[in-house]
XYZ file of C-alpha atoms in Angstrom:
694
model
C 122.037 138.881 103.339
C 118.294 139.080 103.281
C 116.195 138.675 106.393
C 114.405 135.355 105.850
C 112.004 135.982 108.722
C 110.270 138.567 106.582
C 109.722 136.109 103.663
C 106.436 134.349 102.979
C 106.297 131.773 100.147
C 102.582 131.207 99.611
C 100.202 129.696 97.074
C 96.561 130.445 96.404
C 94.494 127.383 95.575
C 90.792 126.683 95.145
C 88.080 124.986 93.113
C 87.367 126.304 89.618
C 85.550 129.621 89.808
C 85.986 130.201 93.556
C 87.672 133.503 92.714
C 91.300 132.592 93.047
C 92.591 134.661 90.159
C 90.507 137.659 91.247
C 91.967 137.335 94.763
C 95.518 137.231 93.362
C 94.746 140.290 91.230
C 93.441 142.252 94.240
C 96.455 141.290 96.325
C 98.752 142.592 93.605
C 96.694 145.753 93.335
C 96.759 146.362 97.077
C 100.491 145.797 97.251
C 101.130 148.211 94.412
C 101.740 145.701 91.601
C 99.060 146.626 89.124
C 98.790 144.329 86.158
C 96.202 142.821 83.853
C 95.008 139.247 83.942
C 94.108 137.711 80.620
C 91.865 140.202 78.869
C 90.178 141.189 82.098
C 91.283 144.617 83.184
C 91.551 145.418 86.841
C 88.021 145.317 88.166
C 86.329 145.450 84.780
C 84.763 142.005 84.988
C 84.892 138.912 87.104
C 87.908 136.964 85.996
C 86.234 133.654 85.446
C 89.031 131.183 85.734
C 87.727 128.712 83.202
C 87.316 131.370 80.529
C 90.860 132.307 81.054
C 91.879 128.733 80.930
C 90.112 128.354 77.613
C 91.635 131.557 76.315
C 95.128 130.977 77.540
C 95.283 127.228 77.696
C 96.089 126.907 81.394
C 96.750 129.407 84.177
C 99.592 131.109 82.456
C 99.061 134.262 84.447
C 102.336 134.928 86.219
C 103.313 131.570 87.583
C 105.125 133.269 90.376
C 104.974 136.877 91.402
C 106.284 138.798 94.358
C 105.030 141.796 96.261
C 105.532 143.531 99.605
C 103.096 143.979 102.501
C 103.926 145.429 105.948
C 107.670 145.228 105.134
C 107.340 141.515 104.368
C 108.103 140.016 101.006
C 105.392 137.707 99.633
C 106.284 135.221 96.863
C 102.905 134.145 95.454
C 102.380 131.131 93.229
C 99.067 130.905 91.429
C 97.684 127.414 90.823
C 94.962 126.192 88.439
C 91.684 124.887 89.782
C 90.637 122.196 87.330
C 91.096 118.549 88.281
C 93.051 117.632 85.148
C 95.698 120.079 86.309
C 96.006 119.003 89.934
C 99.547 118.088 89.077
C 100.208 121.848 88.916
C 98.786 122.287 92.391
C 100.771 119.337 93.714
C 104.116 120.611 92.458
C 103.411 124.142 93.632
C 102.529 122.936 97.128
C 105.814 121.032 97.236
C 107.780 124.256 97.226
C 105.506 126.480 99.308
C 105.638 127.185 103.003
C 102.047 128.335 103.375
C 98.851 128.711 101.386
C 95.524 130.513 101.136
C 92.615 128.155 100.460
C 89.791 130.084 98.735
C 86.234 128.728 99.035
C 83.099 130.075 97.379
C 80.597 131.573 99.882
C 77.641 129.937 98.130
C 79.240 126.804 96.556
C 81.170 125.908 99.754
C 83.564 122.963 99.702
C 83.583 121.722 96.090
C 85.219 118.552 94.716
C 88.425 120.136 93.597
C 88.959 122.110 96.783
C 88.846 118.754 98.552
C 91.595 117.286 96.324
C 93.745 120.409 96.781
C 93.215 120.288 100.535
C 94.308 116.636 100.609
C 97.501 117.502 98.674
C 98.199 120.356 101.096
C 97.744 117.987 104.063
C 100.180 115.517 102.496
C 102.717 118.284 101.906
C 102.098 119.593 105.490
C 101.530 123.149 104.289
C 100.129 125.677 106.809
C 97.058 127.486 105.497
C 94.647 130.272 106.117
C 91.148 130.164 104.631
C 89.253 132.847 102.710
C 85.528 132.300 102.209
C 85.048 134.462 99.122
C 82.037 135.787 97.165
C 79.962 136.681 100.221
C 78.119 139.173 98.006
C 76.600 136.286 96.000
C 73.046 135.075 96.360
C 72.952 132.055 98.656
C 76.252 132.940 100.364
C 76.488 131.842 103.985
C 79.796 132.169 105.830
C 79.006 129.955 108.814
C 77.566 127.208 106.607
C 80.856 127.032 104.668
C 82.772 126.976 107.986
C 80.693 123.961 109.037
C 81.347 122.258 105.648
C 85.102 122.764 106.101
C 84.796 120.970 109.439
C 82.555 118.163 108.203
C 83.876 117.462 104.705
C 87.572 118.325 105.047
C 87.885 117.251 108.689
C 89.771 120.529 109.273
C 89.540 122.906 112.226
C 88.684 126.411 110.904
C 89.450 129.181 113.412
C 86.923 131.954 112.719
C 88.811 135.312 112.842
C 86.146 137.656 111.413
C 82.362 137.830 111.109
C 80.614 139.293 108.036
C 78.537 142.464 108.322
C 75.469 141.926 106.160
C 75.165 139.170 103.577
C 74.573 138.861 99.818
C 73.743 142.336 98.407
C 74.062 143.943 101.839
C 77.600 142.652 102.485
C 79.515 145.738 103.663
C 82.529 144.507 105.561
C 83.797 142.359 108.427
C 84.274 142.530 112.180
C 87.775 141.631 113.379
C 87.161 139.409 116.430
C 90.552 140.136 118.006
C 90.129 143.920 118.107
C 86.280 143.941 118.086
C 86.491 146.590 115.320
C 84.450 146.711 112.104
C 86.120 147.210 108.695
C 83.603 148.845 106.336
C 84.501 149.214 102.640
C 82.928 151.734 100.280
C 81.411 150.627 96.963
C 84.175 152.022 94.773
C 86.765 149.985 92.912
C 89.381 151.174 95.355
C 90.178 148.523 98.022
C 91.927 151.182 100.133
C 88.639 153.076 100.528
C 87.567 151.753 103.956
C 87.054 152.905 107.525
C 87.512 151.149 110.871
C 84.554 151.828 113.192
C 82.661 150.223 116.073
C 80.601 147.189 115.008
C 76.786 147.325 114.693
C 74.883 147.049 117.993
C 72.911 143.996 116.945
C 76.106 141.956 116.432
C 77.522 142.276 119.968
C 76.232 138.925 121.218
C 77.565 137.011 118.152
C 80.938 138.825 118.365
C 81.415 137.903 122.045
C 80.368 134.266 121.441
C 82.779 133.732 118.536
C 85.557 135.728 120.207
C 85.367 133.450 123.221
C 85.660 130.371 120.936
C 88.667 131.982 119.222
C 90.483 132.698 122.509
C 89.718 129.255 123.950
C 91.183 127.525 120.889
C 94.216 129.837 120.669
C 95.361 129.707 124.337
C 95.591 125.900 124.177
C 98.945 126.520 122.452
C 100.482 128.005 125.637
C 100.007 126.380 129.051
C 100.777 129.542 131.052
C 98.280 131.626 129.064
C 95.683 128.871 129.373
C 96.107 128.841 133.138
C 95.765 132.598 133.536
C 92.772 132.585 131.113
C 91.032 129.949 133.251
C 91.703 132.228 136.229
C 89.713 134.920 134.486
C 92.562 136.943 132.936
C 92.160 137.792 129.263
C 95.392 137.476 127.209
C 96.688 140.481 125.238
C 96.192 140.652 121.472
C 99.951 140.159 120.896
C 99.951 136.998 123.022
C 96.903 135.708 121.164
C 98.573 136.352 117.804
C 101.643 134.376 118.944
C 99.395 131.450 119.920
C 97.477 131.597 116.626
C 100.749 131.674 114.721
C 102.060 128.630 116.594
C 98.817 126.645 116.081
C 98.682 127.568 112.369
C 102.277 126.458 111.732
C 101.629 123.174 113.600
C 98.461 122.623 111.466
C 96.288 122.549 114.651
C 93.810 124.970 113.073
C 93.367 127.271 110.072
C 92.558 130.995 110.626
C 89.409 131.667 108.582
C 88.417 134.989 106.980
C 85.667 136.121 104.653
C 85.143 138.771 102.020
C 84.440 139.473 98.369
C 87.604 139.853 96.313
C 85.678 141.116 93.312
C 84.081 143.889 95.394
C 87.473 144.636 96.985
C 86.317 143.724 100.495
C 88.251 141.758 103.067
C 91.536 141.201 101.186
C 93.620 143.357 103.612
C 92.728 141.110 106.540
C 93.949 138.088 104.574
C 97.243 139.835 103.737
C 97.732 140.782 107.387
C 97.066 137.150 108.339
C 99.646 135.877 105.802
C 102.273 138.050 107.508
C 101.057 137.351 111.071
C 100.324 133.620 110.973
C 101.984 131.844 108.036
C 105.549 130.551 108.488
C 108.728 132.009 107.082
C 111.107 129.610 105.216
C 113.069 129.037 108.439
C 109.965 127.853 110.371
C 108.948 124.927 108.185
C 110.265 121.385 108.422
C 113.438 121.163 106.306
C 113.458 118.828 103.300
C 115.243 115.454 103.813
C 118.227 114.827 101.518
C 119.001 111.582 99.687
C 122.314 110.603 98.088
C 122.768 110.014 94.370
C 121.772 106.328 94.777
C 118.469 107.339 96.387
C 119.315 106.385 100.020
C 118.411 108.790 102.824
C 121.508 110.405 104.291
C 119.901 111.629 107.509
C 120.878 115.180 106.444
C 118.369 117.973 105.825
C 118.408 120.962 103.472
C 118.575 123.612 106.206
C 117.481 127.085 105.109
C 120.866 128.755 105.383
C 122.802 130.637 102.681
C 126.131 129.237 104.014
C 125.173 125.575 103.475
C 125.791 123.684 100.176
C 123.336 124.510 97.381
C 120.036 122.563 97.240
C 117.359 123.803 94.845
C 114.302 122.202 93.255
C 113.021 123.021 89.772
C 109.226 122.858 90.038
C 107.889 124.395 86.852
C 109.099 125.055 83.317
C 107.427 127.799 81.367
C 108.147 128.981 77.887
C 107.820 132.648 77.078
C 109.313 135.298 74.869
C 112.551 135.241 76.858
C 113.057 131.488 76.326
C 112.445 128.632 78.747
C 112.046 129.790 82.335
C 112.851 127.227 85.027
C 111.058 128.193 88.237
C 113.204 127.099 91.144
C 112.887 127.082 94.916
C 116.207 127.376 96.702
C 116.194 125.404 99.962
C 119.762 126.010 101.075
C 122.916 127.720 99.900
C 123.545 130.505 97.394
C 123.019 130.565 93.654
C 125.063 133.077 91.629
C 124.894 134.089 87.983
C 127.474 132.093 85.981
C 127.693 129.276 88.597
C 128.056 125.693 87.474
C 125.610 123.442 89.320
C 125.020 119.685 89.226
C 121.651 118.344 88.082
C 121.517 115.194 90.246
C 118.874 113.564 88.025
C 120.876 113.719 84.783
C 124.311 113.721 86.433
C 125.314 116.665 84.185
C 126.432 120.117 85.171
C 124.474 123.153 84.054
C 125.595 126.747 83.888
C 123.267 129.348 85.395
C 122.793 131.911 82.596
C 120.502 134.501 84.189
C 118.535 134.672 87.412
C 115.325 136.697 87.299
C 112.749 137.589 89.885
C 109.197 137.622 88.672
C 107.248 140.833 89.191
C 103.879 140.288 87.574
C 104.544 141.081 83.909
C 108.097 142.282 84.238
C 111.345 140.747 85.469
C 114.132 141.957 87.575
C 117.636 140.635 86.892
C 119.476 139.332 89.969
C 123.169 138.642 90.521
C 122.411 135.982 93.108
C 119.561 134.252 94.966
C 119.687 132.532 98.338
C 117.960 129.940 100.522
C 114.231 130.738 100.847
C 113.993 132.479 97.428
C 111.742 131.444 94.557
C 113.285 132.615 91.276
C 113.244 131.788 87.575
C 116.456 130.623 85.837
C 117.207 131.151 82.151
C 119.529 129.066 80.038
C 118.900 125.668 81.661
C 119.255 123.025 78.956
C 118.396 119.682 80.524
C 116.607 120.567 83.748
C 112.992 119.412 83.997
C 110.287 119.587 86.632
C 111.247 117.763 89.815
C 115.026 117.842 89.207
C 117.373 118.882 92.012
C 120.196 121.370 91.416
C 123.020 120.876 93.897
C 126.559 121.910 94.733
C 129.034 120.054 92.432
C 131.403 119.242 95.285
C 128.762 118.179 97.835
C 125.900 116.750 95.815
C 122.620 115.507 97.299
C 119.099 115.099 95.948
C 115.871 116.406 97.435
C 112.904 114.095 97.572
C 111.796 113.802 93.949
C 108.256 114.538 92.825
C 106.183 111.537 91.837
C 103.856 112.079 88.876
C 101.022 109.693 88.019
C 101.043 107.807 84.714
C 98.696 109.120 82.009
C 95.462 107.168 81.594
C 94.237 108.367 78.213
C 95.872 108.768 74.829
C 94.837 110.249 71.475
C 96.514 110.007 68.083
C 97.077 113.411 66.444
C 98.368 114.367 63.016
C 99.063 117.800 61.459
C 96.830 118.957 58.608
C 99.755 119.364 56.234
C 103.404 118.404 55.809
C 104.617 121.844 56.836
C 103.056 121.393 60.250
C 105.055 118.228 61.076
C 108.250 120.001 62.130
C 106.342 122.740 63.991
C 104.356 120.056 65.801
C 107.525 118.299 67.004
C 109.031 121.529 68.408
C 105.751 122.573 70.082
C 105.178 119.146 71.697
C 108.740 119.090 72.995
C 108.177 122.434 74.771
C 104.833 121.261 76.188
C 106.276 118.032 77.590
C 108.919 120.040 79.413
C 106.277 122.305 80.895
C 103.935 119.562 82.065
C 105.312 116.266 83.415
C 101.869 114.606 83.400
C 101.696 115.077 79.607
C 103.578 112.540 77.457
C 104.227 112.117 73.741
C 105.050 108.857 71.951
C 105.292 107.684 68.361
C 103.478 104.532 67.282
C 106.216 102.384 65.726
C 103.950 100.621 63.263
C 101.902 103.502 61.926
C 104.256 106.398 62.667
C 101.353 108.332 64.302
C 102.040 110.832 67.082
C 100.288 109.773 70.307
C 99.654 112.283 73.107
C 98.878 110.991 76.600
C 97.369 112.814 79.552
C 95.251 112.747 82.726
C 91.815 113.177 81.181
C 89.812 114.334 78.188
C 89.921 118.006 79.150
C 93.670 117.829 79.724
C 94.243 116.659 76.129
C 91.604 119.036 74.705
C 93.435 121.962 76.218
C 96.782 120.685 74.938
C 95.338 120.580 71.409
C 93.983 124.103 71.980
C 97.449 125.306 73.071
C 98.924 123.760 69.895
C 96.448 125.738 67.839
C 96.526 129.101 69.632
C 100.029 129.357 70.995
C 102.018 127.401 68.389
C 99.758 127.838 65.310
C 99.638 124.099 64.581
C 96.289 122.695 63.450
C 95.913 118.974 64.177
C 93.375 116.238 63.540
C 92.439 114.144 66.563
C 91.774 110.417 66.569
C 89.512 108.516 68.951
C 90.607 108.568 72.593
C 92.383 105.367 73.629
C 92.310 104.053 77.160
C 95.555 102.943 78.802
C 94.602 99.317 79.600
C 96.954 97.012 81.471
C 97.258 93.244 81.867
C 97.983 90.991 84.841
C 97.935 87.290 85.728
C 95.598 85.430 88.091
C 97.305 82.022 88.559
C 100.685 80.736 89.664
C 102.684 78.761 87.072
C 105.813 76.658 87.635
C 107.791 76.014 84.488
C 111.194 75.291 82.967
C 112.852 76.652 79.850
C 116.073 75.530 78.200
C 117.736 77.742 75.618
C 120.216 75.839 73.419
C 121.845 76.980 70.245
C 124.769 75.289 68.591
C 126.219 76.987 65.597
C 129.846 77.034 64.611
C 132.109 78.410 67.327
C 130.796 78.880 70.854
C 127.147 78.012 71.368
C 124.516 79.379 73.726
C 123.116 77.554 76.722
C 120.822 78.603 79.581
C 118.361 76.645 81.688
C 115.922 78.268 84.145
C 113.357 76.752 86.506
C 110.988 79.454 87.604
C 107.668 80.345 89.147
C 105.410 83.194 88.024
C 102.721 84.292 90.462
C 100.270 87.239 90.799
C 101.714 90.063 92.913
C 99.989 92.397 95.347
C 97.877 95.145 93.759
C 100.050 98.101 92.665
C 103.247 96.182 93.528
C 104.490 96.430 89.919
C 107.264 93.876 89.395
C 109.032 91.800 92.054
C 112.010 89.529 91.357
C 113.193 86.859 93.783
C 116.049 84.385 93.393
C 115.880 81.111 95.330
C 118.829 79.519 93.519
C 121.260 77.644 95.741
C 124.469 75.866 95.004
C 125.474 78.067 92.087
C 123.330 76.334 89.450
C 122.668 79.775 87.986
C 125.721 81.934 88.730
C 124.910 85.186 90.510
C 126.243 87.356 87.642
C 123.362 86.094 85.444
C 120.545 86.909 87.901
C 120.352 90.548 86.862
C 120.101 89.487 83.170
C 117.091 87.291 84.060
C 115.486 90.033 86.163
C 115.972 92.714 83.497
C 114.791 90.479 80.618
C 111.520 89.611 82.379
C 110.928 93.241 83.283
C 111.488 94.336 79.673
C 109.115 91.613 78.437
C 106.408 92.976 80.766
C 106.094 96.068 78.538
C 104.009 93.899 76.225
C 101.359 91.523 77.616
C 100.283 88.342 75.846
C 96.539 89.162 75.546
C 96.559 92.329 73.486
C 100.023 93.788 73.992
C 99.220 96.107 76.932
C 101.874 96.389 79.682
C 101.786 93.700 82.374
C 101.336 94.739 86.047
C 101.749 93.183 89.494
C 103.758 90.022 88.828
C 106.305 88.219 90.998
C 108.996 86.219 89.144
C 110.851 83.636 91.242
C 114.009 82.062 89.837
C 114.016 78.646 91.568
C 116.843 76.752 89.888
C 118.531 76.185 86.569
C 121.674 75.075 84.847
C 124.617 76.572 82.966
C 127.512 75.569 80.784
C 130.995 76.712 81.617
C 131.748 77.786 78.032
C 128.408 78.349 76.295
C 126.490 80.234 78.990
C 126.386 84.036 78.964
C 124.198 86.882 80.176
C 122.802 87.068 76.637
C 121.798 83.358 76.702
C 119.960 83.791 80.027
C 118.284 86.913 78.702
C 116.988 85.060 75.629
C 115.875 82.122 77.806
C 113.891 84.485 80.083
C 112.155 86.230 77.180
C 111.122 82.879 75.692
C 109.997 81.697 79.164
C 107.798 84.799 79.418
C 106.085 83.991 76.100
C 105.724 80.340 77.147
C 104.328 80.764 80.654
C 102.331 84.017 80.898
C 99.517 82.700 78.617
C 99.187 79.726 81.031
C 98.906 81.979 84.104
C 95.291 83.106 83.534
C 96.074 86.513 81.966
C 93.489 89.174 82.639
C 92.766 92.618 81.233
C 92.771 95.553 83.680
C 91.058 98.883 83.044
C 91.593 102.291 84.702
C 88.868 103.133 87.213
C 88.223 106.817 87.891
C 87.029 108.523 91.039
C 84.080 110.619 89.860
C 82.625 113.505 91.825
C 79.395 114.985 90.446
C 77.502 118.081 91.588
C 73.914 118.233 90.425
C 70.776 120.238 91.285
C 68.362 118.262 93.474
C 65.786 117.729 90.635
C 68.232 115.772 88.452
C 69.819 113.373 90.975
C 67.828 110.372 89.675
C 68.925 111.021 86.059
C 72.581 111.429 87.057
C 72.662 108.213 89.120
C 70.817 106.263 86.375
C 73.328 107.512 83.788
C 76.324 106.576 85.989
C 74.884 103.076 86.450
C 74.627 102.743 82.657
C 78.325 103.648 82.479
C 79.168 100.739 84.828
C 79.625 103.214 87.682
C 79.448 102.241 91.387
C 77.737 104.863 93.535
C 79.721 105.338 96.784
C 77.751 108.097 98.509
C 75.464 111.032 97.957
C 75.268 114.140 100.131
C 72.564 116.732 99.769
C 73.615 120.322 100.472
C 71.830 123.687 100.108
C 72.882 124.200 96.508
C 72.407 120.665 95.218
C 73.552 117.074 95.671
C 77.012 115.687 95.452
C 77.364 112.141 94.141
C 80.601 110.204 94.724
C 81.145 107.242 92.420
C 83.810 105.169 90.728
C 83.505 104.346 87.025
C 85.696 102.896 84.254
C 87.369 105.559 82.138
C 86.311 103.823 78.900
C 82.659 104.582 79.646
C 83.198 108.191 80.733
C 84.131 109.773 77.396
C 81.947 112.719 76.496
C 80.463 112.761 79.998
C 80.542 116.524 80.390
C 78.171 117.033 77.403
C 75.704 114.422 78.682
C 75.811 115.835 82.214
C 75.082 119.356 80.959
C 72.159 118.080 78.896
C 70.718 116.146 81.880
C 71.056 119.052 84.323
C 70.168 121.934 81.967
C 73.761 123.121 82.075
C 74.004 123.358 85.881
C 75.862 120.105 86.648
C 79.611 120.022 87.397
C 81.960 117.119 87.771
C 85.562 116.244 88.434
C 87.343 113.012 87.738
C 90.741 111.633 88.708
C 92.473 108.297 88.322
C 91.871 105.908 91.222
C 93.179 102.409 90.427
C 93.268 99.554 87.910
C 90.608 96.833 88.231
C 89.795 93.626 86.281
C 87.746 94.195 83.164
C 84.494 92.130 82.839
C 84.948 89.246 80.386
C 82.449 90.466 77.783
C 84.047 93.928 77.723
C 87.587 92.471 77.748
C 86.856 90.214 74.758
C 85.672 93.196 72.677
C 88.708 95.284 73.617
C 91.177 92.479 72.829
C 89.456 91.822 69.482
C 89.434 95.527 68.581
C 93.083 96.069 69.648
C 94.367 93.080 67.691
C 92.352 94.158 64.615
C 93.791 97.673 64.874
C 97.333 96.298 65.076
C 96.725 93.963 62.129
C 95.417 96.854 60.007
C 98.577 98.927 60.482
């Protein structure tokens, strides 16, 4: 059996262009796994993440790779940085034990790094921090440390100090050992020497070292006592304290460097081994039974326990569909039959492979703590649990947000129709936040996603990867409907045709539900006027009806349906009759309940140079945006706002024009809110006209 204490399952996450991919590349180079990323050869150019994303569609660079450092095995998962792909970050963090948050030395804490940090907090993932790109103009390590404190509310534990800044950045001083690591200017990251630090830094080193020790010894009462008595703890004792505090999320060891210039990456790798948890040191995942109830059991990281594994990513490549899986407990052998608890079907494990950059290594088995790719899985999708057939249990499933934008696409020619279907099927499997539907009336293919860029890139993948050219329609917003008033009503369904008839009577109340409550059903029937076996028919029929609202046919949200009373006939009543009565009641009463159109509101985060703040705010106001806050930093101003999605199409082009190409923004779905009457009237008119034209 493998020694799990020497395993580290880690992810590297950051804002776009903070140097995440370059960091991953350098790690793989240092650990002896040399490979190419995109078209950028090792060290030949800065691997600008977005370029790669445009070239390759999405971070397709090895989704998981493994390497060895100081006799420890590191499983590294690379995550994208763009907001439309935060789903990728979310599902990667679900299966990781620790992470490296990369921040740009001049840009500091950017919008996306904030979102990623929030996800990591929710997933309770221990992290270390790398402030990268210290060789850039405007880089300032301590300013970024302060931003991490202020904006993220985190506690960065400064472990190193930079020697020189911007063009003069040479290396770092390790505060624990008081030694300086100086790297040469070659492309070789192993070309460094460890020497005494510069004289003029002594005062700063002692000041920050004292802060480091004071924070660390709080993790051990005995050490704290002896430290207060004037005894300095040993480096080994300090490391133990830092490890404990990092795993408990008390603080985050913080390093700095320049991955592109090959400086400072070794210290980060040492920290991953020294301070991040092994699979056995993280909180085990709670198990639920097949009905979704918590069992009180946990998936303990132990090869002798029943199998519990989570599929977290599907990727298609030349070998076929790869299902990336994290094994939480038990053993997984080649040829095993395992139960997919989501589908209820068994799957046979064809091949198990371990990812090594561009190549694979075949395995006979994998065990608790491993992250491997499985081949031959037919029906397993992202978020599904694979479990032991005889002792099944499900791990907490992943929750993916609903898409907020859709676009109609059609292939240029007939020949492309079949290719399009196959390609879309593969893409849906790979990305759970991407959905495909067919419009029943017009037969058009509709693709749905998390934002404009998300769908743009999907169309780009269709073109480049699958060779399918498509025409795109206008983007459509996913509106919803709700009600604003309570209605009490009665409906009687009677039908008498030869043979047995149909009869159902329901007295009911429809009222607005809490925001985001979805659908609530309550039965207040007493005395058996509506037999209990028909309640579920009423509940289901109303829920099905909610898929189509009465204003313009958008799904209905946040409604409570109360069945108050009713009547039945011993012979003529059936579940079918109550179902038909409920559907007719829906059509009768919802229009009386003050129906209202809801529109998706987005959380918008804009970075702009100081000179253009007025233009940006004026433009957001024109788009019906609400400005929440604005913070001015050294590199520009950050504006937080919320705005309706319908008014944000094409925003990136306008922002670039306003800010001479220097503005950046990110946008994610926030909530649904009532649509102003004048806007709602236009949308309803347009939607009904579109449906009539089909």
